[in-house]
PDB file of C-alpha atoms in Angstrom:
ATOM      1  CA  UNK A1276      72.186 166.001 -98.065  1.00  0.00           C
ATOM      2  CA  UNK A1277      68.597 165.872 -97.069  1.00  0.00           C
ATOM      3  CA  UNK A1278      67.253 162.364 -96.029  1.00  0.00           C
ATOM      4  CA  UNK A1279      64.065 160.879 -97.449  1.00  0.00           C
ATOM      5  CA  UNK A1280      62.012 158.132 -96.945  1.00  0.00           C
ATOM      6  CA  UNK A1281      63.824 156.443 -99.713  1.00  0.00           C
ATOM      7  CA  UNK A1282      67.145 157.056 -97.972  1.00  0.00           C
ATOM      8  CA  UNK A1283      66.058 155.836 -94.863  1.00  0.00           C
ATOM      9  CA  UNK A1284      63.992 152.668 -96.698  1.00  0.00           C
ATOM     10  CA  UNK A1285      66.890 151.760 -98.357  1.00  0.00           C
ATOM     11  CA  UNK A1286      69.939 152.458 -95.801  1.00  0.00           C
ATOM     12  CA  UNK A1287      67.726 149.907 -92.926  1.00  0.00           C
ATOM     13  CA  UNK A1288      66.973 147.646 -95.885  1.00  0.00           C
ATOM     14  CA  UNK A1289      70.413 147.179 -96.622  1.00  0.00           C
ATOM     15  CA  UNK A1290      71.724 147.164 -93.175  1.00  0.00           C
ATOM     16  CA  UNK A1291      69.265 144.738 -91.925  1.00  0.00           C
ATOM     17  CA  UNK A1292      69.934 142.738 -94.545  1.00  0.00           C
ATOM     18  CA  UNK A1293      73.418 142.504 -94.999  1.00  0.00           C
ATOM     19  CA  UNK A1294      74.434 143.288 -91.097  1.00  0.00           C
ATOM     20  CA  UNK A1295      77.505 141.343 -90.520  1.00  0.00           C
ATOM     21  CA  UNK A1296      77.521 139.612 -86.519  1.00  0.00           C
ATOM     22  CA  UNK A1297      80.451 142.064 -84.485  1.00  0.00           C
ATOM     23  CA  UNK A1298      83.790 140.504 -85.203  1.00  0.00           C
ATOM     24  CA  UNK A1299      83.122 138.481 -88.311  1.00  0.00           C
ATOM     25  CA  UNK A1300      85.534 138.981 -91.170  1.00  0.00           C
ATOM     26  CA  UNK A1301      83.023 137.528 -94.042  1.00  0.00           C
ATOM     27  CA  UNK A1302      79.877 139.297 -94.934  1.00  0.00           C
ATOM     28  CA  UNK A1303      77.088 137.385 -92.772  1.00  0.00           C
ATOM     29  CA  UNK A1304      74.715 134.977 -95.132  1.00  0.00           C
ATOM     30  CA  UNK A1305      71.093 136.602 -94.804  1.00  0.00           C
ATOM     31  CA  UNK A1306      68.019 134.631 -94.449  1.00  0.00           C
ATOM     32  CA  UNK A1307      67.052 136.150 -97.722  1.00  0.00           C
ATOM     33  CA  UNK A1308      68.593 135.653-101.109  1.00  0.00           C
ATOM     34  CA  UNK A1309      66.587 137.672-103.200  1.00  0.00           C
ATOM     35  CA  UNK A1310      65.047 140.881-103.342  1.00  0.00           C
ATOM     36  CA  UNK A1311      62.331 141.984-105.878  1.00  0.00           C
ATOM     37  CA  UNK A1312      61.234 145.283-106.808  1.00  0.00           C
ATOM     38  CA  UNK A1313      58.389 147.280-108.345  1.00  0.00           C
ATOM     39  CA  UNK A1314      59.374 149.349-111.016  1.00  0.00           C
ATOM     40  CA  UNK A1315      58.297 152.444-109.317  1.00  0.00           C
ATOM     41  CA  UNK A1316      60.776 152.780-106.853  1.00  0.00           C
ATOM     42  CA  UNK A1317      63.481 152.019-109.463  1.00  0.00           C
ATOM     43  CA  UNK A1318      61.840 154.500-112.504  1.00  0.00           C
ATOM     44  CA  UNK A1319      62.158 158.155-111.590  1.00  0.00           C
ATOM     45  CA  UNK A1320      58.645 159.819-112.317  1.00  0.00           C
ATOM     46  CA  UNK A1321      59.550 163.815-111.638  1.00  0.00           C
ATOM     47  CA  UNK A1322      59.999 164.513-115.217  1.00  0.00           C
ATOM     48  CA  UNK A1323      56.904 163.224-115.922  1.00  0.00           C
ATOM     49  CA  UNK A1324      55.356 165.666-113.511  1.00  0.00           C
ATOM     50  CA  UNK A1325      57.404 168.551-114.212  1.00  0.00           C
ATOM     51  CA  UNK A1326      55.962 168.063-117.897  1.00  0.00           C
ATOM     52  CA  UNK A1327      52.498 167.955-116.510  1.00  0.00           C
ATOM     53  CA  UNK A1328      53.118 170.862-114.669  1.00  0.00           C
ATOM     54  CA  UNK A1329      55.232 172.919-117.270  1.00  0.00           C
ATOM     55  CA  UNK A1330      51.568 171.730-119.475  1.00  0.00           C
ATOM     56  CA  UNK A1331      49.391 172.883-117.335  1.00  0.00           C
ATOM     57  CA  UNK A1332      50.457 175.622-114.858  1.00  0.00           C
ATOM     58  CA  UNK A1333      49.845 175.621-110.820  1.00  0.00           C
ATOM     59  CA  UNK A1334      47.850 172.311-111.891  1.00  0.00           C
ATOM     60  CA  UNK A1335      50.483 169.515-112.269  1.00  0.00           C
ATOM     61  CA  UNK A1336      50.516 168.574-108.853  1.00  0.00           C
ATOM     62  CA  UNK A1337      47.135 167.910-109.127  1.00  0.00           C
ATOM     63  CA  UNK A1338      46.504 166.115-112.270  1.00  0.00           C
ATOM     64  CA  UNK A1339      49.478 163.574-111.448  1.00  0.00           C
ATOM     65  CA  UNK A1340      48.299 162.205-108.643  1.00  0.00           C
ATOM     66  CA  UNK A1341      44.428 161.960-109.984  1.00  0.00           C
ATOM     67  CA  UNK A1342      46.084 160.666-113.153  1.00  0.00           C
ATOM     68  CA  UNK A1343      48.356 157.795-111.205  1.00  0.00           C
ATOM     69  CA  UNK A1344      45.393 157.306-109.103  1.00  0.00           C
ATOM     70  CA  UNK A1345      43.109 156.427-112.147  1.00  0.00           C
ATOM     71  CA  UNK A1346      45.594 154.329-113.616  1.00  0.00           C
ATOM     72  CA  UNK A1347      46.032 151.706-110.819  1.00  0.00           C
ATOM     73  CA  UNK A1348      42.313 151.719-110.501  1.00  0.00           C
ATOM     74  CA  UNK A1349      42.117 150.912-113.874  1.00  0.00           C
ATOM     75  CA  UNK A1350      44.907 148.363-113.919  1.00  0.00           C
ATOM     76  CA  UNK A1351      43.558 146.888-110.512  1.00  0.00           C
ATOM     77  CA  UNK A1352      39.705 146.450-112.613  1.00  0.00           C
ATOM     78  CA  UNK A1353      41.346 144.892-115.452  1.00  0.00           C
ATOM     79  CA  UNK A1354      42.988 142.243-113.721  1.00  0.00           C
ATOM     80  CA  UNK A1355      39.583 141.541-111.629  1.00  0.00           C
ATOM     81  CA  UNK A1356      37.605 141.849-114.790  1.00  0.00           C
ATOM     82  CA  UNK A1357      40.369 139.437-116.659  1.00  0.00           C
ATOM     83  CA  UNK A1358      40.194 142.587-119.094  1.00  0.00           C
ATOM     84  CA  UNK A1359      43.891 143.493-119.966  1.00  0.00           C
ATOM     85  CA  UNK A1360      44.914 146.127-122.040  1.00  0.00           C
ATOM     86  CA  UNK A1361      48.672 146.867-121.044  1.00  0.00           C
ATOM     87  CA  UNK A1362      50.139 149.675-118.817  1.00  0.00           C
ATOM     88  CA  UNK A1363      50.634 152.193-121.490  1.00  0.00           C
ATOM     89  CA  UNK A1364      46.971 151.897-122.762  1.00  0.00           C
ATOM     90  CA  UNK A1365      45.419 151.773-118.642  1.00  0.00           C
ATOM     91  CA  UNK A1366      48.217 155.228-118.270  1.00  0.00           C
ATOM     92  CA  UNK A1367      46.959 156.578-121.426  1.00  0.00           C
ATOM     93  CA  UNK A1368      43.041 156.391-120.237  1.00  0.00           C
ATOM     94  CA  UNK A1369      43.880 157.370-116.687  1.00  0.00           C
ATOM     95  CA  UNK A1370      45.343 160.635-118.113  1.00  0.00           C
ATOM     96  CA  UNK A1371      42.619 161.006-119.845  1.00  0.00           C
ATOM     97  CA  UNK A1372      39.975 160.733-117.220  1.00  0.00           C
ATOM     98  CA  UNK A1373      42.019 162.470-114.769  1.00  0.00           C
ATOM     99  CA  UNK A1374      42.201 165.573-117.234  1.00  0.00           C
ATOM    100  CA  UNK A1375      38.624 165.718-117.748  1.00  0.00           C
ATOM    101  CA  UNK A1376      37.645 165.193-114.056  1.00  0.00           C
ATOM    102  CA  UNK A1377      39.981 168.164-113.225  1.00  0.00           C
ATOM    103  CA  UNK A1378      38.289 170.470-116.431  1.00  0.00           C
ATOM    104  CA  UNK A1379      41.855 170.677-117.915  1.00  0.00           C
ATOM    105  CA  UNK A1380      41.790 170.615-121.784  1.00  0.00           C
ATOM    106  CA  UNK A1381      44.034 168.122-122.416  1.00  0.00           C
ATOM    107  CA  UNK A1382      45.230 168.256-126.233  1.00  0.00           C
ATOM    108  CA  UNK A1383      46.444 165.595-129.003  1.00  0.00           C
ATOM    109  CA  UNK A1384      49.473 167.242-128.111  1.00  0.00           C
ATOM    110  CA  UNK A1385      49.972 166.961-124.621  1.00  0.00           C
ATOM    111  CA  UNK A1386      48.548 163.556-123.867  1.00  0.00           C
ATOM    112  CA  UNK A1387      51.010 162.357-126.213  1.00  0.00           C
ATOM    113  CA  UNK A1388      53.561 164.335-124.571  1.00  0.00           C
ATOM    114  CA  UNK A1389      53.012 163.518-121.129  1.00  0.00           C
ATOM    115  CA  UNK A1390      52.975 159.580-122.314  1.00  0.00           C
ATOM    116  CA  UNK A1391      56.171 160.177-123.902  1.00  0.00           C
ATOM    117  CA  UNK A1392      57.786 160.652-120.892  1.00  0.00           C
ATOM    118  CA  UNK A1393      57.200 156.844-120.307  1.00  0.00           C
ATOM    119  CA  UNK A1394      59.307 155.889-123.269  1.00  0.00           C
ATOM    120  CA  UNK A1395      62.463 158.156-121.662  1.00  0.00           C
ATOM    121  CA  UNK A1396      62.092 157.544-117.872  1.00  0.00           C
ATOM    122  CA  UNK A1397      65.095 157.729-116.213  1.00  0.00           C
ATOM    123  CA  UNK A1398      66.255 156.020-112.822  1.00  0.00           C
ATOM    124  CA  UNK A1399      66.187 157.501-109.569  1.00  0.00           C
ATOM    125  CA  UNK A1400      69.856 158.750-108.774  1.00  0.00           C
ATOM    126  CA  UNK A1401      70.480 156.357-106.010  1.00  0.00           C
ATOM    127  CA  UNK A1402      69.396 152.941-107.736  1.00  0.00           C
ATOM    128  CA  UNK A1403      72.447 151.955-109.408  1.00  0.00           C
ATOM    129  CA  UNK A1404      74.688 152.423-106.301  1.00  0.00           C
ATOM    130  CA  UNK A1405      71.867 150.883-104.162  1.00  0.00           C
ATOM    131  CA  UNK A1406      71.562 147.903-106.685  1.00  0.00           C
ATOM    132  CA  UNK A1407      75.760 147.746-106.752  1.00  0.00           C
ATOM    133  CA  UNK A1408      75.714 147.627-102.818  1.00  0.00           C
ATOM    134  CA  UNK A1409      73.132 144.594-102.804  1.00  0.00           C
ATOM    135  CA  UNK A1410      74.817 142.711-105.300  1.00  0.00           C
ATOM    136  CA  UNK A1411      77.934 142.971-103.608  1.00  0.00           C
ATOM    137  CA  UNK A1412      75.856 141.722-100.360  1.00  0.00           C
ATOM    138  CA  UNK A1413      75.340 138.661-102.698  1.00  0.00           C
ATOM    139  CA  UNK A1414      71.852 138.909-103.011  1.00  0.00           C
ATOM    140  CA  UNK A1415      69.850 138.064-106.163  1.00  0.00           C
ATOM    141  CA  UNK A1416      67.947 141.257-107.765  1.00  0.00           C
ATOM    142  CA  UNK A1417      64.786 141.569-110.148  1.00  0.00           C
ATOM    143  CA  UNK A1418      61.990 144.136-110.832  1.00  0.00           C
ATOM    144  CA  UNK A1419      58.834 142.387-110.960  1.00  0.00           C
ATOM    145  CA  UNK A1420      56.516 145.332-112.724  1.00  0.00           C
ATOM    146  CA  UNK A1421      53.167 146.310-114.733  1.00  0.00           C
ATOM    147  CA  UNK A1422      55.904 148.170-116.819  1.00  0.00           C
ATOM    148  CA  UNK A1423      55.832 146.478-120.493  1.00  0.00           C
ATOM    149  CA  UNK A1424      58.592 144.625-121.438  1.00  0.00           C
ATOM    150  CA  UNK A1425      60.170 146.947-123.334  1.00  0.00           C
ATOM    151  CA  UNK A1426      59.962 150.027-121.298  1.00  0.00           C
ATOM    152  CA  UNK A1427      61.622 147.930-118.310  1.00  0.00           C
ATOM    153  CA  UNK A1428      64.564 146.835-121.064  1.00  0.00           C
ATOM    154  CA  UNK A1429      64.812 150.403-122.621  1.00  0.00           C
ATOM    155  CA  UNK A1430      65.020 152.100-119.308  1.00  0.00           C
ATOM    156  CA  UNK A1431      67.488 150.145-117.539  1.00  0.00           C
ATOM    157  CA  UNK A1432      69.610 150.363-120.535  1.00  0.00           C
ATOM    158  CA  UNK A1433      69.608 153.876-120.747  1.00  0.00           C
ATOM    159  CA  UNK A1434      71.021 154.076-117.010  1.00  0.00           C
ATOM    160  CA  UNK A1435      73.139 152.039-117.601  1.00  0.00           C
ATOM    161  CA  UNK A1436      71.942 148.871-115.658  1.00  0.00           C
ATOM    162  CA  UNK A1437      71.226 146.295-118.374  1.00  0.00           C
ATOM    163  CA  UNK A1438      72.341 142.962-116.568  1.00  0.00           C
ATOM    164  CA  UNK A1439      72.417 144.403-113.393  1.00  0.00           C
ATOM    165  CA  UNK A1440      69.413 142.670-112.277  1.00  0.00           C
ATOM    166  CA  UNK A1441      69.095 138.701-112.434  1.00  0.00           C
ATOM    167  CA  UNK A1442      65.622 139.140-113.602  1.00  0.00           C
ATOM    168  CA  UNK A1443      63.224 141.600-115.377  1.00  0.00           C
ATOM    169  CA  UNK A1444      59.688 140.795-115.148  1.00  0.00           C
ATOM    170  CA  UNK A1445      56.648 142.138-116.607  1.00  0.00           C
ATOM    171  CA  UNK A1446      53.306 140.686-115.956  1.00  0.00           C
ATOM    172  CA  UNK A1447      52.572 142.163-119.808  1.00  0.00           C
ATOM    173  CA  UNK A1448      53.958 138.430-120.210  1.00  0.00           C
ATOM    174  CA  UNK A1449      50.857 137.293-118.515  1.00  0.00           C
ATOM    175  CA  UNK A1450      48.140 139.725-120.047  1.00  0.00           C
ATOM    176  CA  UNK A1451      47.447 140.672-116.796  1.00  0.00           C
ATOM    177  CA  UNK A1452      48.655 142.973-113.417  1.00  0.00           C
ATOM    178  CA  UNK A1453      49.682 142.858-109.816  1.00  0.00           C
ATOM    179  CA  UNK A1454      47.916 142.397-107.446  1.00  0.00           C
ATOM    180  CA  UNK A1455      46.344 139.367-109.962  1.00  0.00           C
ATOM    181  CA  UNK A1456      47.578 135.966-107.870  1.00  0.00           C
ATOM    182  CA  UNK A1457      48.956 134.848-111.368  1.00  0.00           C
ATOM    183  CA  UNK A1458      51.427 138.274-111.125  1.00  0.00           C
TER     184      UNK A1458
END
């Protein structure tokens, strides 16, 4: 199996974290007790830009990253500006910049296929065992995310993982986004 960054992330996350001392029969008590995470890491985004590519051809490389790029920009403004609009609408206008700024004629059609893909988003294939392994460390788990409500819910249900984290946390709750201080 090929390593990745996320493989090696997440194999000296857990091992740091959950090291037990040489010798020790019970699983050593960390220092921490809780570990929160974005909802990127956890959300798998590649069939979002496999439809962007399959869309537009030898340019979905391209208008992904200018589109994600846009979007935090926009979400990062709108929390400065105490102008919220939630993540689908901020994803929704990134696209839409993005496409225009690349001279790609994005349709009716395919912006509202492309932010489809946020309703369906799938996991990335090693979350659940990764989330298994540090709940069995003991530690308490929770996405803290720009993600609305309900796509964190609907997502984690359809892999499977609803009530496998102590807490799910959208800062939609708080009409605003991270980095805001109130996030």
């Amino acid at each position: 199996m090929r390593s990745t960054r996320r493989h090696f992330l997440l194999a000296g996350m857990a091992t740091t974290l959950a090291r037990a001392p040489a010798g020790a029969s019970a699983p050593h008590k960390s220092v921490y007790r809780a570990i929160a995470f974005d909802g990127f890491p956890v959300f798998d985004l590649r069939p979002l830009a496999a439809k962007a590519e399959s869309l537009f051809p030898g340019q979905g490389a391209t208008l992904t990253a200018a589109w994600r790029t846009r979007q935090f920009e926009y979400q990062w403004l709108r929390a400065l500006a105490g102008d919220y609009a939630d993540l689908l609408r901020t994803t929704q206008d990134g696209l839409v910049f993005a496409a225009r700024s690349l001279k790609l004629p994005l349709t009716p059609q395919a912006r509202d296929e492309l932010m489809g893909m946020y309703s369906s988003l799938g996991v990335w294939p090693d979350v659940p065992s990764a989330l298994m392994t540090l709940r069995r460390a003991g530690f308490k788990l929770a996405i803290v995310s720009n993600m609305t409500q309900r796509l964190l819910d609907d997502g984690l249900r359809r892999a499977g993982l609803d009530g496998a984290l102590d807490h799910v946390l959208s800062t939609d709750a708080i009409r605003s986004f991270k980095p805001s201080p109130q996030a």
